[in-house]
Each structure stands twice: as C-alpha cells, then as structure tokens.
XYZ file of C-alpha atoms in Angstrom:
247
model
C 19.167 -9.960 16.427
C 15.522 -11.525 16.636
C 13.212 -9.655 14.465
C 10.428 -7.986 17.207
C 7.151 -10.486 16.126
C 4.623 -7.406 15.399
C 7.288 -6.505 12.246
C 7.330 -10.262 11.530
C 3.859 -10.365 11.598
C 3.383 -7.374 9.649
C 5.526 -8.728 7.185
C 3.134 -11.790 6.776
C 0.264 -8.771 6.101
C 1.953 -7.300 3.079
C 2.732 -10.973 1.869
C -0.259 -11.801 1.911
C -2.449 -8.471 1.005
C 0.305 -7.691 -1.984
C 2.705 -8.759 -4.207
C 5.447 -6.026 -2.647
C 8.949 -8.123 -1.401
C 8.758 -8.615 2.221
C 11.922 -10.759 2.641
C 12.283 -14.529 3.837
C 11.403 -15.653 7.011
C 14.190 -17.042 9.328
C 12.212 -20.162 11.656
C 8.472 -19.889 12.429
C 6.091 -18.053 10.426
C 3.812 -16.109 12.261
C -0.437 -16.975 11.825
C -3.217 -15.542 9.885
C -5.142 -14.877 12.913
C -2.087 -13.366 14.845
C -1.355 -10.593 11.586
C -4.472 -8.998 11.448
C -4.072 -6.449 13.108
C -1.676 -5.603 10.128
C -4.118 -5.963 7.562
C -5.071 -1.769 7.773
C -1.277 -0.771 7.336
C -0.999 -3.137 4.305
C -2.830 -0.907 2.605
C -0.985 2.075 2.459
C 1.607 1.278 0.321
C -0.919 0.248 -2.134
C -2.239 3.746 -1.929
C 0.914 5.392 -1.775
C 1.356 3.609 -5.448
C -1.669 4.456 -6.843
C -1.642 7.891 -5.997
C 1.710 8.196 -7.332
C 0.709 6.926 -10.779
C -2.372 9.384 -10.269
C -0.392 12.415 -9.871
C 2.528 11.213 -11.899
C -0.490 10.844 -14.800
C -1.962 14.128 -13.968
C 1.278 15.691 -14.066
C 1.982 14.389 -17.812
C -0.908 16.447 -18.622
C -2.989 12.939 -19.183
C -7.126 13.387 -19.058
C -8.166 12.907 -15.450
C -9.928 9.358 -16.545
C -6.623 8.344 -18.122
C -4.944 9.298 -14.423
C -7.810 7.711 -12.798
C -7.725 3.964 -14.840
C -4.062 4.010 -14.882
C -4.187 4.008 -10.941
C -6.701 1.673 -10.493
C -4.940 -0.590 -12.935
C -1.516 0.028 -11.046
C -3.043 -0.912 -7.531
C -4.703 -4.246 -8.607
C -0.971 -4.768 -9.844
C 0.218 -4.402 -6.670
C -2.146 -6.259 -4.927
C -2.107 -9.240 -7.377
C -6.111 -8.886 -8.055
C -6.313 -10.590 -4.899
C -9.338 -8.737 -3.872
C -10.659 -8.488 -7.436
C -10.956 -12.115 -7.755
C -12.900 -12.727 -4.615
C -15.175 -9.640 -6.112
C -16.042 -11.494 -9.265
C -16.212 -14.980 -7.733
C -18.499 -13.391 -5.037
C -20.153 -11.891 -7.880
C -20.370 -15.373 -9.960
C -21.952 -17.322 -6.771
C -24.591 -14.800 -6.973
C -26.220 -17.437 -9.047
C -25.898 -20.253 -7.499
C -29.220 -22.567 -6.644
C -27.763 -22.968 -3.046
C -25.543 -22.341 -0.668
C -23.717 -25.438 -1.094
C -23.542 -24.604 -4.935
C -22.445 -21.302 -4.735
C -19.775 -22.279 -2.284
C -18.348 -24.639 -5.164
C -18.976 -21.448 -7.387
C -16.612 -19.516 -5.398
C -13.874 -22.680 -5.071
C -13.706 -22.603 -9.010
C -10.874 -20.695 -10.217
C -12.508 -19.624 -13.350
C -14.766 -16.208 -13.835
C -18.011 -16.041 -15.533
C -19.686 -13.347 -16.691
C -21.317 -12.106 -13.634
C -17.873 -12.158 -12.563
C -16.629 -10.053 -15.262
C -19.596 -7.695 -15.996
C -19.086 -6.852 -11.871
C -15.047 -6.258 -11.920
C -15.667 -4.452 -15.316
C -18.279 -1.689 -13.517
C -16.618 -1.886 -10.013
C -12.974 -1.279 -12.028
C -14.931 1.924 -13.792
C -16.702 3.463 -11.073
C -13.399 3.330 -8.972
C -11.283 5.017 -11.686
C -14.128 7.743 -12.129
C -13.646 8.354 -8.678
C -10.199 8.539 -8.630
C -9.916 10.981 -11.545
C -12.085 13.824 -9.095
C -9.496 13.214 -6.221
C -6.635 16.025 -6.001
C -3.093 14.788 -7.382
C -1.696 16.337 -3.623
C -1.249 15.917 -0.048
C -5.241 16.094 0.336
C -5.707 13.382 -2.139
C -2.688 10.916 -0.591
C -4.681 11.054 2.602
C -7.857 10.085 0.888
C -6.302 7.056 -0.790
C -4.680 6.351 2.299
C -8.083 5.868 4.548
C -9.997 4.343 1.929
C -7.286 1.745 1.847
C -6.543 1.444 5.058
C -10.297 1.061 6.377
C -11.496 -1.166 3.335
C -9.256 -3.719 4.801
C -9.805 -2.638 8.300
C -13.541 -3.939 7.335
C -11.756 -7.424 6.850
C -11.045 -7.602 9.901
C -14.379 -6.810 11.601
C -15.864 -8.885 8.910
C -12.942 -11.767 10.579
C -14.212 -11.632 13.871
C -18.241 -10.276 13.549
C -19.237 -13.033 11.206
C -18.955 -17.182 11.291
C -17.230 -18.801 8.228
C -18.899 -20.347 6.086
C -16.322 -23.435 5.674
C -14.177 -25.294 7.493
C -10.913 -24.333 6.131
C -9.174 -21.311 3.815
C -8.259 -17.980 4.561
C -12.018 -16.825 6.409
C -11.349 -19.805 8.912
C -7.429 -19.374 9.258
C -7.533 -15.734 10.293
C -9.757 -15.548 12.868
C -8.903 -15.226 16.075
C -8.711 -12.078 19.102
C -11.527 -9.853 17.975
C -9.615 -6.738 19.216
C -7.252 -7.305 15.941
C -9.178 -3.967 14.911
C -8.205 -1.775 17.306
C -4.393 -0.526 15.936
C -6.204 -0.297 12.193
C -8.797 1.958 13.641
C -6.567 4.525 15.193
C -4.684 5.903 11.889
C -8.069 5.520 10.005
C -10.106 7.937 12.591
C -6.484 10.004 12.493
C -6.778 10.369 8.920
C -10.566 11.287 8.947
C -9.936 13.832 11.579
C -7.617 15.405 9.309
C -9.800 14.911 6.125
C -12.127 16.301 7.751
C -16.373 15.836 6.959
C -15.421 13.812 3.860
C -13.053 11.670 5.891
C -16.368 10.484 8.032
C -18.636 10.930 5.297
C -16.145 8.297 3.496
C -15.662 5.925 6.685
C -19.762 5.792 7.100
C -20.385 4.970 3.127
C -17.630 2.197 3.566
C -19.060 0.770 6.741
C -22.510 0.551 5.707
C -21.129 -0.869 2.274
C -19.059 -3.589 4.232
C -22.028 -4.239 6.425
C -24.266 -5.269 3.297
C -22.127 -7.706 1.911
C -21.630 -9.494 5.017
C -25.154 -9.770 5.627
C -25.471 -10.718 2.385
C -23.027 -13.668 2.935
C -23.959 -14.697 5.638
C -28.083 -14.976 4.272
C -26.886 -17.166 1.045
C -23.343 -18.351 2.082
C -24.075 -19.179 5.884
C -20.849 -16.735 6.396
C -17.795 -15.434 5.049
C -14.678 -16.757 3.164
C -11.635 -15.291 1.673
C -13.111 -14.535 -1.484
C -15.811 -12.689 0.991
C -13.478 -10.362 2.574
C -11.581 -9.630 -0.700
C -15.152 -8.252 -2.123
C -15.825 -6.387 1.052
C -12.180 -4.696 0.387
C -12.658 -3.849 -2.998
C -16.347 -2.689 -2.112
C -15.778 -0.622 0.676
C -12.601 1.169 -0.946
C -14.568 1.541 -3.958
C -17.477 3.266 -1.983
C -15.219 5.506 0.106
C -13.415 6.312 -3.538
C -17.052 7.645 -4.501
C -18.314 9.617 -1.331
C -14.561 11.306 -0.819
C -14.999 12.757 -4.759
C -18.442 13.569 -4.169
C -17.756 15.636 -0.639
C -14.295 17.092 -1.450
C-alpha cells in the first residue's frame, strides 16, 4: 500500500526538525517546500518530551530550575541543536562588517563567543521559564503552542521574506505561501483553550519573530536556515516567558 504523501511529507518534517526515527523512504522523497506545512506538528513531540522530563523532574521532588534546565537540555536533544546553532551563528554574524561577511559568518561551522554568550542566556531564560509552567495538562498545552507556533513562524518567515542566498534550506523550502494555514489551526485551538495567556503567548512570539526577520532582512538582505532556526528558538523562548508570566 502507497503511503498517502501528506504522512510522507510529514515524515520529511520530523526528519528534518528532529533527530526522532521516521523510517526509510521507499522511491521519491518528498520537497522542502512541499513539507511545510508539517513544520507546526513537528513540534509537538518535542514538547511532549520536554514536558515529560519537566514533570518527571518535578515529580522526583527536583528544584523547579533543576526541572526547568533538564527540559530545556532534553528538547535541544531531541531536536539535535538544530535551531540552537542557527541562534548562535545568527548571533555570531551580528558582527560582521557586511552583509557579504556576515553571510560567510553564518556558513562557518564554528561558534564564537557572541554565539555562545547568546545560546548561554537564551538556554537560561528558557529554563527559568519552564520551571514557572505547571507539571500538568495546563502546562502540556503550553509547551505544545509555543512549539508548535515557534515553528509555525518558520514558515511565515518561508514565504513573507526573500532569501538571502541562492541555495540551502531558506531557498529550498519555499514555495505555496498558504503552507501556514494547517499549523495555524491547532495553534489558535490550543490558545482558545489556554485561554488569555494562550494569545498573550502567540502575540509575544509574533512580534518576537517579526523582529528578527526584519532584522535579517536590514543586514542579511533576507533569511536563511540558520535565520529560521533563531526565529524558532526566539519565538518559543518568548512565548516560554509571557505563558509563566500570565498563568
């Protein structure tokens, strides 16, 4: 039987937003541009993880900033540091002279200090966060959105803003800009049911996401893969904060 192609392609998602087995592919592999849409449900099982770890933690009677690193540190696991390393690299090219020099910035694999002085406080801040969120049912959801609508913001930032290069992952996924649309439904079902912290969350994230594009786009001339894996780790980091500050 022929695997449907929206499981296929969802399958290429989680290969490529995680480290989690998603089996071998039998023939063609589907696209970048045509998994996209899949990007938002990638990112539940990541915070399914972490929030296990965080109430698993909690549950060992572990300080709340133990719970809170441990989960942080369990999700970057999970997603490889994928998004961590376009953070610091972003984060590195920050002091470049030019554009063209902090594009080669961002192509070299190794971090400076920027690099780690920015994963070190982003890393921080999210676990802080993480240690005021519930260890129940309340808190799952909260993971859930910020995860799922961090890398929903990927894929706006995909289709609302030009690459800056010719080739890697900001030029190989674009395509249809309606790739948003199945993210967005589960993330505005999940605020609904968070609640004024849900919205509160998904406006902080937005507005974060919307900075750092602009931002690329002024001293990159657009956005690259090490572009939306900042934006993801940003804008999950952000909603982290404003969901423990308004729940």
């Amino acid at each position: 039987m022929t695997v449907p192609a929206r499981i296929r392609e969802a399958r290429v998602a989680l290969m490529l937003l995680t480290r989690l087995p998603a089996g071998r592919f039998d023939g063609d592999v589907p696209g970048l541009d045509a998994a996209r849409w899949a990007f938002a449900l990638a990112g539940v099982p990541v915070a399914v993880i972490g929030w296990a770890v965080l109430a698993g933690a909690q549950a060992l009677g572990l300080a709340p900033h133990v719970a809170g690193v441990a989960a942080v540190a369990m999700m970057a696991l999970t997603t490889g540091g994928l998004h961590h390393d376009g953070f610091a690299d972003m984060a590195d090219a920050a002091g470049g002279r030019d554009r063209a020099h902090r594009l080669d910035i961002m192509r070299d694999s190794r971090v400076g200090s920027f690099g780690v002085l920015a994963l070190v406080l982003a890393c921080g801040l999210g676990a802080a966060a993480l240690a005021a969120l519930p260890a129940d049912g309340y808190g799952l959801a909260a993971m859930a959105l910020a995860a799922m609508a961090s890398r929903l913001a990927m894929v706006l930032v995909l289709a609302l803003v030009p690459p800056a290069r010719s080739d890697g992952l900001g030029q190989a996924a674009r395509g249809n800009t309606t790739a948003w649309v199945p993210g967005a439904i589960p993330c505005a079902g999940l605020a609904l049911a968070l609640g004024p912290p849900g919205w509160v969350a998904l406006v902080v994230m937005a507005a974060t996401a919307t900075l750092l594009a602009r931002r690329a786009k002024t001293t990159l001339g657009g956005q690259t893969g090490d572009v939306l894996g900042a934006v993801q780790l940003c804008a999950e980091t952000a909603g982290w904060v404003a969901l423990s500050a308004t729940m």
